[in-house]
CSV table of N, CA and C and ligand atoms in Angstrom, one decimal:
chain,number,residue,atom,x,y,z
A,972,MET,N,0.9,-1.2,0.0
A,972,MET,CA,0.0,0.0,0.0
A,972,MET,C,0.9,1.2,0.0
A,973,ARG,N,0.5,2.2,-0.8
A,973,ARG,CA,1.3,3.5,-0.8
A,973,ARG,C,0.3,4.6,-0.9
A,974,ILE,N,0.8,5.8,-0.5
A,974,ILE,CA,-0.1,7.0,-0.5
A,974,ILE,C,0.5,8.0,-1.4
A,975,GLU,N,-0.3,8.5,-2.3
A,975,GLU,CA,0.1,9.5,-3.3
A,975,GLU,C,-0.9,10.6,-3.4
A,976,TYR,N,-0.5,11.6,-4.1
A,976,TYR,CA,-1.5,12.7,-4.4
A,976,TYR,C,-2.5,12.3,-5.5
A,977,LEU,N,-3.7,12.6,-5.3
A,977,LEU,CA,-4.7,12.4,-6.3
A,977,LEU,C,-4.3,13.1,-7.6
A,978,ALA,N,-3.6,14.3,-7.4
A,978,ALA,CA,-3.2,15.0,-8.6
A,978,ALA,C,-2.4,14.2,-9.6
A,979,ASP,N,-1.7,13.2,-9.0
A,979,ASP,CA,-0.9,12.3,-9.9
A,979,ASP,C,-1.7,11.1,-10.4
A,980,HIS,N,-3.0,11.0,-10.1
A,980,HIS,CA,-3.8,9.8,-10.5
A,980,HIS,C,-5.2,10.3,-10.8
A,981,VAL,N,-5.3,11.2,-11.7
A,981,VAL,CA,-6.6,11.8,-12.0
A,981,VAL,C,-7.7,10.8,-12.4
A,982,SER,N,-7.2,9.7,-13.0
A,982,SER,CA,-8.2,8.7,-13.5
A,982,SER,C,-9.0,8.1,-12.3
A,983,HIS,N,-8.5,8.2,-11.1
A,983,HIS,CA,-9.3,7.7,-9.9
A,983,HIS,C,-10.4,8.7,-9.4
A,984,LEU,N,-10.3,9.9,-10.0
A,984,LEU,CA,-11.2,11.0,-9.4
A,984,LEU,C,-12.7,10.6,-9.5
A,985,PRO,N,-13.2,10.1,-10.7
A,985,PRO,CA,-14.7,9.8,-10.7
A,985,PRO,C,-15.1,8.8,-9.7
A,986,ARG,N,-14.3,7.7,-9.5
A,986,ARG,CA,-14.7,6.7,-8.5
A,986,ARG,C,-14.7,7.3,-7.1
A,987,LEU,N,-13.6,8.0,-6.8
A,987,LEU,CA,-13.5,8.6,-5.5
A,987,LEU,C,-14.7,9.6,-5.2
A,988,ALA,N,-15.1,10.3,-6.2
A,988,ALA,CA,-16.3,11.2,-6.0
A,988,ALA,C,-17.5,10.4,-5.7
A,989,GLN,N,-17.7,9.3,-6.4
A,989,GLN,CA,-18.8,8.4,-6.1
A,989,GLN,C,-18.8,7.9,-4.7
A,990,TRP,N,-17.6,7.5,-4.2
A,990,TRP,CA,-17.5,7.0,-2.8
A,990,TRP,C,-17.9,8.2,-1.9
A,991,HIS,N,-17.3,9.3,-2.1
A,991,HIS,CA,-17.5,10.5,-1.2
A,991,HIS,C,-19.0,10.9,-1.2
A,992,PHE,N,-19.6,10.9,-2.3
A,992,PHE,CA,-21.0,11.3,-2.4
A,992,PHE,C,-21.9,10.3,-1.7
A,993,ALA,N,-21.6,9.0,-1.9
A,993,ALA,CA,-22.4,8.0,-1.2
A,993,ALA,C,-22.2,8.0,0.3
A,994,GLU,N,-21.0,8.3,0.8
A,994,GLU,CA,-20.7,8.2,2.2
A,994,GLU,C,-21.0,9.5,2.9
A,995,PHE,N,-20.7,10.6,2.3
A,995,PHE,CA,-20.8,11.9,3.0
A,995,PHE,C,-21.9,12.9,2.5
A,996,GLY,N,-22.5,12.5,1.4
A,996,GLY,CA,-23.5,13.3,0.7
A,996,GLY,C,-24.6,13.8,1.7
A,997,TYR,N,-25.0,12.9,2.6
A,997,TYR,CA,-26.1,13.2,3.5
A,997,TYR,C,-25.8,14.4,4.4
A,998,LEU,N,-24.6,14.9,4.5
A,998,LEU,CA,-24.3,16.0,5.4
A,998,LEU,C,-24.9,17.3,4.9
A,999,ASN,N,-25.2,17.4,3.6
A,999,ASN,CA,-25.8,18.6,3.1
A,999,ASN,C,-26.7,18.2,2.0
A,1000,PRO,N,-28.0,18.5,2.1
A,1000,PRO,CA,-29.0,18.0,1.2
A,1000,PRO,C,-28.8,18.6,-0.2
A,1001,ALA,N,-28.0,19.7,-0.3
A,1001,ALA,CA,-27.7,20.4,-1.6
A,1001,ALA,C,-26.6,19.6,-2.3
A,1002,ASN,N,-26.0,18.7,-1.7
A,1002,ASN,CA,-24.9,18.0,-2.3
A,1002,ASN,C,-25.3,17.1,-3.5
A,1003,THR,N,-24.5,17.1,-4.6
A,1003,THR,CA,-24.7,16.3,-5.7
A,1003,THR,C,-23.4,15.6,-6.1
A,1004,LEU,N,-23.5,14.6,-6.9
A,1004,LEU,CA,-22.2,13.9,-7.3
A,1004,LEU,C,-21.3,14.9,-8.1
A,1005,ASP,N,-22.0,15.8,-8.9
A,1005,ASP,CA,-21.2,16.8,-9.6
A,1005,ASP,C,-20.4,17.7,-8.6
A,1006,ARG,N,-21.0,18.0,-7.5
A,1006,ARG,CA,-20.3,18.9,-6.5
A,1006,ARG,C,-19.1,18.2,-6.0
A,1007,TYR,N,-19.2,16.9,-5.7
A,1007,TYR,CA,-18.0,16.1,-5.3
A,1007,TYR,C,-16.9,16.1,-6.3
A,1008,VAL,N,-17.3,15.9,-7.6
A,1008,VAL,CA,-16.4,15.9,-8.7
A,1008,VAL,C,-15.7,17.3,-8.7
A,1009,GLU,N,-16.4,18.4,-8.6
A,1009,GLU,CA,-15.9,19.7,-8.6
A,1009,GLU,C,-14.9,19.9,-7.4
A,1010,ARG,N,-15.3,19.4,-6.2
A,1010,ARG,CA,-14.4,19.6,-5.0
A,1010,ARG,C,-13.1,18.8,-5.2
A,1011,LEU,N,-13.2,17.6,-5.7
A,1011,LEU,CA,-11.9,16.8,-5.9
A,1011,LEU,C,-11.1,17.4,-7.0
A,1012,THR,N,-11.7,18.0,-8.0
A,1012,THR,CA,-11.0,18.6,-9.1
A,1012,THR,C,-10.2,19.8,-8.6
A,1013,ALA,N,-10.9,20.6,-7.7
A,1013,ALA,CA,-10.2,21.7,-7.1
A,1013,ALA,C,-9.0,21.3,-6.2
A,1014,ALA,N,-9.0,20.0,-5.8
A,1014,ALA,CA,-7.9,19.5,-4.9
A,1014,ALA,C,-6.8,18.8,-5.7
A,1015,LEU,N,-6.8,19.0,-7.0
A,1015,LEU,CA,-5.8,18.4,-7.9
A,1015,LEU,C,-4.5,19.2,-7.9
A,1016,GLN,N,-3.9,19.4,-6.7
A,1016,GLN,CA,-2.7,20.2,-6.5
A,1016,GLN,C,-2.0,19.7,-5.3
A,1017,LYS,N,-0.7,20.0,-5.2
A,1017,LYS,CA,0.2,19.4,-4.2
A,1017,LYS,C,0.7,20.4,-3.2
A,1018,SER,N,0.8,21.6,-3.5
A,1018,SER,CA,1.5,22.5,-2.5
A,1018,SER,C,0.6,23.6,-1.9
A,1019,ASP,N,-0.7,23.4,-2.1
A,1019,ASP,CA,-1.6,24.4,-1.5
A,1019,ASP,C,-2.9,23.7,-1.2
A,1020,LEU,N,-3.7,24.3,-0.4
A,1020,LEU,CA,-5.0,23.8,-0.1
A,1020,LEU,C,-6.1,24.2,-1.1
A,1021,PRO,N,-7.1,23.3,-1.4
A,1021,PRO,CA,-7.2,22.0,-0.9
A,1021,PRO,C,-6.3,21.0,-1.7
A,1022,THR,N,-6.0,19.9,-1.0
A,1022,THR,CA,-5.3,18.8,-1.6
A,1022,THR,C,-5.8,17.5,-1.1
A,1023,THR,N,-5.7,16.4,-2.0
A,1023,THR,CA,-6.2,15.1,-1.6
A,1023,THR,C,-5.2,14.0,-1.8
A,1024,PHE,N,-5.1,13.1,-0.9
A,1024,PHE,CA,-4.2,12.0,-0.9
A,1024,PHE,C,-5.1,10.7,-1.2
A,1025,ILE,N,-4.5,9.8,-1.9
A,1025,ILE,CA,-5.2,8.5,-2.1
A,1025,ILE,C,-4.2,7.4,-1.7
A,1026,ALA,N,-4.9,6.3,-1.1
A,1026,ALA,CA,-4.1,5.1,-0.9
A,1026,ALA,C,-4.3,4.1,-2.1
A,1027,LEU,N,-3.2,3.5,-2.5
A,1027,LEU,CA,-3.2,2.7,-3.7
A,1027,LEU,C,-2.5,1.3,-3.4
A,1028,ASP,N,-3.0,0.3,-4.0
A,1028,ASP,CA,-2.3,-1.0,-4.0
A,1028,ASP,C,-2.2,-1.3,-5.5
A,1029,GLY,N,-1.0,-1.2,-6.0
A,1029,GLY,CA,-0.8,-1.3,-7.5
A,1029,GLY,C,-1.6,-0.1,-8.0
A,1030,ASP,N,-2.5,-0.3,-9.0
A,1030,ASP,CA,-3.3,0.8,-9.5
A,1030,ASP,C,-4.7,0.8,-8.8
A,1031,SER,N,-4.9,-0.1,-7.8
A,1031,SER,CA,-6.3,-0.1,-7.2
A,1031,SER,C,-6.4,0.9,-6.1
A,1032,LEU,N,-7.5,1.6,-6.2
A,1032,LEU,CA,-7.8,2.7,-5.3
A,1032,LEU,C,-8.4,2.1,-4.0
A,1033,LEU,N,-7.8,2.4,-2.8
A,1033,LEU,CA,-8.2,1.9,-1.5
A,1033,LEU,C,-8.9,2.9,-0.7
A,1034,GLY,N,-8.5,4.2,-0.8
A,1034,GLY,CA,-9.1,5.2,0.1
A,1034,GLY,C,-8.5,6.5,-0.1
A,1035,SER,N,-8.9,7.5,0.7
A,1035,SER,CA,-8.5,8.9,0.5
A,1035,SER,C,-8.6,9.7,1.8
A,1036,ALA,N,-7.9,10.8,1.8
A,1036,ALA,CA,-8.1,11.8,2.8
A,1036,ALA,C,-7.7,13.2,2.2
A,1037,SER,N,-8.3,14.2,2.7
A,1037,SER,CA,-8.1,15.5,2.1
A,1037,SER,C,-7.7,16.5,3.2
A,1038,LEU,N,-7.0,17.6,2.7
A,1038,LEU,CA,-6.6,18.7,3.6
A,1038,LEU,C,-7.3,19.9,3.0
A,1039,VAL,N,-8.2,20.6,3.7
A,1039,VAL,CA,-9.0,21.6,3.1
A,1039,VAL,C,-9.0,22.9,4.0
A,1040,ARG,N,-9.3,24.0,3.4
A,1040,ARG,CA,-9.4,25.2,4.2
A,1040,ARG,C,-10.6,25.3,5.1
A,1041,ARG,N,-11.8,25.0,4.6
A,1041,ARG,CA,-13.0,25.2,5.3
A,1041,ARG,C,-13.8,23.9,5.2
A,1042,THR,N,-14.7,23.7,6.2
A,1042,THR,CA,-15.7,22.6,6.1
A,1042,THR,C,-17.1,23.1,6.5
A,1043,ILE,N,-18.0,22.2,6.8
A,1043,ILE,CA,-19.4,22.6,7.0
A,1043,ILE,C,-19.7,23.2,8.3
A,1044,THR,N,-18.7,23.4,9.2
A,1044,THR,CA,-18.9,23.9,10.5
A,1044,THR,C,-17.7,24.7,10.9
A,1045,HIS,N,-17.8,25.5,12.0
A,1045,HIS,CA,-16.7,26.2,12.7
A,1045,HIS,C,-15.8,26.9,11.6
A,1046,PRO,N,-16.4,27.9,11.0
A,1046,PRO,CA,-15.6,28.6,9.9
A,1046,PRO,C,-14.4,29.4,10.4
A,1047,HIS,N,-14.4,29.6,11.8
A,1047,HIS,CA,-13.2,30.4,12.3
A,1047,HIS,C,-12.0,29.5,12.4
A,1048,LEU,N,-12.2,28.1,12.2
A,1048,LEU,CA,-11.0,27.2,12.4
A,1048,LEU,C,-10.6,26.8,11.0
A,1049,SER,N,-9.3,26.5,10.8
A,1049,SER,CA,-8.7,26.1,9.6
A,1049,SER,C,-7.2,25.7,9.8
A,1050,PRO,N,-6.7,24.7,9.1
A,1050,PRO,CA,-7.3,23.9,8.1
A,1050,PRO,C,-8.0,22.6,8.7
A,1051,TRP,N,-8.6,21.8,7.8
A,1051,TRP,CA,-9.3,20.7,8.2
A,1051,TRP,C,-8.8,19.4,7.5
A,1052,LEU,N,-8.7,18.3,8.3
A,1052,LEU,CA,-8.6,17.0,7.7
A,1052,LEU,C,-10.1,16.6,7.3
A,1053,SER,N,-10.3,16.1,6.1
A,1053,SER,CA,-11.6,15.9,5.6
A,1053,SER,C,-11.7,14.7,4.7
A,1054,SER,N,-12.9,14.1,4.7
A,1054,SER,CA,-13.2,13.0,3.7
A,1054,SER,C,-12.3,11.8,3.8
A,1055,VAL,N,-12.1,11.4,5.1
A,1055,VAL,CA,-11.3,10.2,5.3
A,1055,VAL,C,-12.2,9.0,5.0
A,1056,TYR,N,-11.7,8.2,4.0
A,1056,TYR,CA,-12.6,7.1,3.5
A,1056,TYR,C,-11.7,6.0,3.1
A,1057,VAL,N,-12.1,4.8,3.5
A,1057,VAL,CA,-11.4,3.5,3.0
A,1057,VAL,C,-12.5,2.6,2.5
A,1058,ASP,N,-12.2,2.0,1.3
A,1058,ASP,CA,-13.1,1.1,0.7
A,1058,ASP,C,-13.4,-0.1,1.6
A,1059,PRO,N,-14.6,-0.5,1.9
A,1059,PRO,CA,-15.0,-1.5,2.9
A,1059,PRO,C,-14.1,-2.7,2.9
A,1060,PRO,N,-13.8,-3.4,1.8
A,1060,PRO,CA,-13.0,-4.6,1.9
A,1060,PRO,C,-11.6,-4.4,2.5
A,1061,HIS,N,-11.2,-3.2,2.5
A,1061,HIS,CA,-9.8,-2.9,2.9
A,1061,HIS,C,-9.7,-2.2,4.3
A,1062,ARG,N,-10.8,-2.2,5.0
A,1062,ARG,CA,-10.8,-1.5,6.3
A,1062,ARG,C,-10.1,-2.4,7.4
A,1063,GLY,N,-9.7,-1.8,8.5
A,1063,GLY,CA,-9.1,-2.6,9.6
A,1063,GLY,C,-7.6,-2.9,9.3
A,1064,ARG,N,-7.0,-2.3,8.4
A,1064,ARG,CA,-5.6,-2.6,8.1
A,1064,ARG,C,-4.7,-1.4,8.2
A,1065,GLY,N,-5.2,-0.4,8.9
A,1065,GLY,CA,-4.3,0.8,9.1
A,1065,GLY,C,-4.3,1.8,8.0
A,1066,ILE,N,-5.1,1.6,7.0
A,1066,ILE,CA,-5.0,2.5,5.8
A,1066,ILE,C,-5.5,3.9,6.2
A,1067,ALA,N,-6.6,4.0,6.9
A,1067,ALA,CA,-7.0,5.4,7.4
A,1067,ALA,C,-5.9,6.0,8.2
A,1068,SER,N,-5.4,5.3,9.1
A,1068,SER,CA,-4.3,5.8,10.0
A,1068,SER,C,-3.2,6.4,9.1
A,1069,ALA,N,-2.8,5.6,8.1
A,1069,ALA,CA,-1.7,6.1,7.3
A,1069,ALA,C,-2.1,7.3,6.5
A,1070,LEU,N,-3.3,7.4,6.0
A,1070,LEU,CA,-3.8,8.6,5.3
A,1070,LEU,C,-3.8,9.8,6.2
A,1071,VAL,N,-4.3,9.6,7.4
A,1071,VAL,CA,-4.3,10.7,8.3
A,1071,VAL,C,-2.9,11.3,8.6
A,1072,GLY,N,-2.0,10.3,8.8
A,1072,GLY,CA,-0.6,10.7,9.1
A,1072,GLY,C,0.0,11.5,7.9
A,1073,ARG,N,-0.4,11.1,6.7
A,1073,ARG,CA,0.1,11.8,5.5
A,1073,ARG,C,-0.4,13.2,5.4
A,1074,VAL,N,-1.7,13.3,5.7
A,1074,VAL,CA,-2.3,14.7,5.7
A,1074,VAL,C,-1.6,15.6,6.8
A,1075,GLU,N,-1.4,15.0,8.0
A,1075,GLU,CA,-0.7,15.8,9.0
A,1075,GLU,C,0.7,16.2,8.6
A,1076,ARG,N,1.4,15.4,7.9
A,1076,ARG,CA,2.7,15.8,7.4
A,1076,ARG,C,2.7,16.8,6.4
A,1077,ALA,N,1.7,16.7,5.5
A,1077,ALA,CA,1.5,17.7,4.4
A,1077,ALA,C,1.2,19.1,5.1
A,1078,ALA,N,0.3,19.1,6.1
A,1078,ALA,CA,0.0,20.4,6.7
A,1078,ALA,C,1.2,20.9,7.4
A,1079,ALA,N,2.0,20.1,8.1
A,1079,ALA,CA,3.2,20.6,8.8
A,1079,ALA,C,4.2,21.1,7.7
A,1080,GLY,N,4.2,20.5,6.6
A,1080,GLY,CA,5.1,20.9,5.5
A,1080,GLY,C,4.7,22.3,4.9
A,1081,MET,N,3.5,22.6,5.2
A,1081,MET,CA,3.0,24.0,4.7
A,1081,MET,C,3.1,25.0,5.9
A,1082,SER,N,3.9,24.6,6.9
A,1082,SER,CA,4.1,25.5,8.1
A,1082,SER,C,2.8,25.8,8.8
A,1083,LEU,N,1.9,24.9,8.8
A,1083,LEU,CA,0.6,25.0,9.6
A,1083,LEU,C,0.9,24.4,11.0
A,1084,ASP,N,0.4,25.1,12.0
A,1084,ASP,CA,0.7,24.7,13.4
A,1084,ASP,C,-0.3,23.7,13.9
A,1085,ARG,N,-1.5,23.7,13.4
A,1085,ARG,CA,-2.6,22.9,14.0
A,1085,ARG,C,-3.6,22.5,12.9
A,1086,ILE,N,-4.3,21.4,13.1
A,1086,ILE,CA,-5.2,20.9,12.1
A,1086,ILE,C,-6.5,20.5,12.9
A,1087,TYR,N,-7.6,20.5,12.2
A,1087,TYR,CA,-8.9,20.2,12.8
A,1087,TYR,C,-9.7,19.2,12.0
A,1088,LEU,N,-10.6,18.5,12.7
A,1088,LEU,CA,-11.5,17.6,12.0
A,1088,LEU,C,-12.9,17.6,12.7
A,1089,PHE,N,-13.9,17.2,12.0
A,1089,PHE,CA,-15.2,16.9,12.7
A,1089,PHE,C,-15.5,15.5,12.4
A,1090,THR,N,-16.1,14.7,13.3
A,1090,THR,CA,-16.5,13.4,13.0
A,1090,THR,C,-17.8,13.0,13.8
A,1091,PRO,N,-18.7,12.4,13.1
A,1091,PRO,CA,-19.9,11.9,13.8
A,1091,PRO,C,-19.7,10.6,14.5
A,1092,SER,N,-18.7,9.8,14.0
A,1092,SER,CA,-18.7,8.4,14.4
A,1092,SER,C,-17.3,7.8,14.7
A,1093,SER,N,-16.3,8.5,14.4
A,1093,SER,CA,-14.9,7.9,14.5
A,1093,SER,C,-14.0,8.6,15.5
A,1094,GLU,N,-14.6,9.1,16.6
A,1094,GLU,CA,-13.7,9.9,17.5
A,1094,GLU,C,-12.6,9.0,18.1
A,1095,LYS,N,-12.9,7.7,18.3
A,1095,LYS,CA,-11.9,6.8,18.9
A,1095,LYS,C,-10.7,6.6,18.0
A,1096,LEU,N,-11.0,6.5,16.7
A,1096,LEU,CA,-10.0,6.3,15.7
A,1096,LEU,C,-9.0,7.4,15.8
A,1097,TYR,N,-9.5,8.7,15.8
A,1097,TYR,CA,-8.6,9.8,15.8
A,1097,TYR,C,-7.9,10.0,17.2
A,1098,ALA,N,-8.6,9.7,18.3
A,1098,ALA,CA,-8.0,9.8,19.6
A,1098,ALA,C,-6.8,8.9,19.7
A,1099,GLY,N,-6.9,7.7,19.0
A,1099,GLY,CA,-5.8,6.8,19.0
A,1099,GLY,C,-4.6,7.3,18.2
A,1100,LEU,N,-4.9,8.3,17.3
A,1100,LEU,CA,-3.8,8.9,16.5
A,1100,LEU,C,-3.3,10.2,17.1
A,1101,GLY,N,-3.7,10.5,18.3
A,1101,GLY,CA,-3.2,11.7,19.0
A,1101,GLY,C,-4.0,12.9,18.9
A,1102,TRP,N,-5.2,12.8,18.3
A,1102,TRP,CA,-6.1,14.0,18.2
A,1102,TRP,C,-6.8,14.2,19.5
A,1103,GLU,N,-7.1,15.5,19.9
A,1103,GLU,CA,-7.8,15.8,21.1
A,1103,GLU,C,-9.2,16.4,20.8
A,1104,LEU,N,-10.1,16.0,21.7
A,1104,LEU,CA,-11.5,16.6,21.5
A,1104,LEU,C,-11.5,18.0,22.0
A,1105,ILE,N,-12.0,18.9,21.1
A,1105,ILE,CA,-12.2,20.3,21.5
A,1105,ILE,C,-13.6,20.5,22.1
A,1106,GLU,N,-14.6,20.0,21.4
A,1106,GLU,CA,-16.0,20.1,21.9
A,1106,GLU,C,-16.9,19.2,21.1
A,1107,TYR,N,-18.1,18.9,21.7
A,1107,TYR,CA,-19.1,18.3,20.8
A,1107,TYR,C,-20.0,19.5,20.3
A,1108,SER,N,-20.5,19.3,19.1
A,1108,SER,CA,-21.3,20.3,18.4
A,1108,SER,C,-22.4,19.6,17.7
A,1109,HIS,N,-23.2,20.3,17.0
A,1109,HIS,CA,-24.3,19.8,16.2
A,1109,HIS,C,-24.3,20.3,14.8
A,1110,HIS,N,-24.5,19.5,13.8
A,1110,HIS,CA,-24.7,19.9,12.4
A,1110,HIS,C,-26.1,19.4,12.1
A,1111,HIS,N,-27.0,20.3,12.0
A,1111,HIS,CA,-28.4,19.9,11.9
A,1111,HIS,C,-28.7,19.0,13.1
A,1112,ASP,N,-29.2,17.8,12.9
A,1112,ASP,CA,-29.5,16.9,14.1
A,1112,ASP,C,-28.4,16.0,14.4
A,1113,LEU,N,-27.3,16.1,13.7
A,1113,LEU,CA,-26.2,15.2,13.9
A,1113,LEU,C,-25.2,15.7,15.0
A,1114,LYS,N,-24.9,14.8,15.9
A,1114,LYS,CA,-23.9,15.2,16.9
A,1114,LYS,C,-22.5,14.9,16.4
A,1115,ILE,N,-21.6,15.9,16.4
A,1115,ILE,CA,-20.3,15.7,15.9
A,1115,ILE,C,-19.3,16.1,16.9
A,1116,ALA,N,-18.1,15.4,16.9
A,1116,ALA,CA,-17.0,15.8,17.7
A,1116,ALA,C,-16.1,16.7,16.9
A,1117,ILE,N,-15.7,17.8,17.5
A,1117,ILE,CA,-14.7,18.6,16.9
A,1117,ILE,C,-13.3,18.3,17.5
A,1118,MET,N,-12.3,17.9,16.7
A,1118,MET,CA,-11.1,17.5,17.3
A,1118,MET,C,-9.9,18.3,16.7
A,1119,SER,N,-8.8,18.2,17.3
A,1119,SER,CA,-7.6,19.0,16.9
A,1119,SER,C,-6.3,18.3,17.2
A,1120,LYS,N,-5.3,18.6,16.4
A,1120,LYS,CA,-4.0,18.1,16.7
A,1120,LYS,C,-2.9,19.1,16.4
A,1121,GLY,N,-2.0,19.4,17.3
A,1121,GLY,CA,-0.9,20.3,17.0
A,1121,GLY,C,0.1,19.5,16.2
A,1122,LEU,N,0.8,20.3,15.3
A,1122,LEU,CA,1.6,19.7,14.3
A,1122,LEU,C,3.1,20.0,14.6
A,1123,ALA,N,3.9,19.0,14.7
A,1123,ALA,CA,5.4,19.2,14.9
A,1123,ALA,C,6.0,19.6,13.6
A,1124,ARG,N,6.8,20.7,13.6
A,1124,ARG,CA,7.5,21.1,12.4
A,1124,ARG,C,8.7,20.2,12.1
B,350,COA,C1,-13.4,5.2,9.5
B,350,COA,C2,-12.6,4.5,8.4
B,350,COA,C3,-11.9,5.6,7.6
B,350,COA,C4,-11.5,3.7,9.1
B,350,COA,O1,-10.6,3.2,8.1
B,350,COA,P1,-9.6,2.0,8.5
B,350,COA,O2,-8.6,1.9,7.4
B,350,COA,O3,-10.4,0.7,8.7
B,350,COA,O4,-9.0,2.5,9.8
B,350,COA,P2,-7.6,1.9,10.5
B,350,COA,O5,-7.4,0.5,10.1
B,350,COA,O6,-6.5,2.9,10.3
B,350,COA,O7,-8.1,2.0,12.0
B,350,COA,C5,-7.2,2.4,13.1
B,350,COA,C6,-7.8,2.1,14.4
B,350,COA,O8,-9.0,2.8,14.6
B,350,COA,C7,-10.1,1.9,14.9
B,350,COA,N1,-11.3,2.4,14.2
B,350,COA,C8,-11.4,2.5,12.8
B,350,COA,N2,-12.6,3.0,12.5
B,350,COA,C9,-13.2,3.3,13.7
B,350,COA,C10,-14.5,3.8,14.1
B,350,COA,N3,-15.3,4.3,13.2
B,350,COA,N4,-14.7,4.0,15.4
B,350,COA,C11,-13.8,3.6,16.3
B,350,COA,N5,-12.6,3.1,16.0
B,350,COA,C12,-12.3,2.9,14.7
B,350,COA,C13,-9.6,0.6,14.3
B,350,COA,O9,-10.2,-0.5,15.0
B,350,COA,C14,-8.1,0.7,14.6
B,350,COA,O10,-7.9,0.4,16.0
B,350,COA,P3,-6.6,-0.4,16.4
B,350,COA,O11,-5.4,0.4,16.0
B,350,COA,O12,-6.7,-0.5,17.9
B,350,COA,O13,-6.7,-1.7,15.7
B,350,COA,C15,-13.4,3.6,7.5
B,350,COA,O14,-14.1,2.7,8.4
B,350,COA,C16,-14.4,4.3,6.6
B,350,COA,O15,-14.0,4.7,5.5
B,350,COA,N6,-15.6,4.6,7.1
B,350,COA,C17,-16.6,5.3,6.4
B,350,COA,C18,-16.3,6.8,6.2
B,350,COA,C19,-16.0,7.4,7.6
B,350,COA,O16,-16.7,7.2,8.6
B,350,COA,N7,-14.9,8.2,7.6
B,350,COA,C20,-14.6,9.0,8.8
B,350,COA,C21,-15.3,10.3,8.8
B,350,COA,S1,-14.7,11.4,10.0
């Protein structure tokens, strides 16, 4: 398994957009598959935000994680780890952990001091990776944990 920039594997963008739309589309009723394609297209870069990493085995797409400026909540905080997703058959093998670590290193490499995330369901995963809970919040009726991690330069 290796982690690379989506920018270097544009052919995986349509499948990734489908995964993201199916998994995260419920967060905003205005979301469409096209909007996920647009978002990932905007992340086809390596040295600025937004950017997206993908996990690969050979040429098979396994998962992704993004580093973005803004998300659906807490507009005063930035940047955000976003859209952490692993294809179901490949879960439980540390792929998400590796993707999160890669996003953290990318943020540190951009001289960012701290990174944020929100999660409705995976607080324990991130706590195990050194992320700290800031607070619980709500997005519509969904309870979310806002978490943060300081980045070593
Ligand atoms: C959550 C998700 C990304 C985890 O991917 P993964 O590759 O299976 O995660 P890892 O193998 O790196 O798991 C690392 C650790 O976190 C734990 N973990 C993983 N997902 C978890 C969850 N949802 N809740 C609690 N613990 C979790 C694992 O058991 C593992 O623990 P261990 O180190 O003690 O064995 C994956 O299940 C997924 O894509 N889910 C749907 C999308 C989603 O919910 N994304 C997160 C949005 S914030």
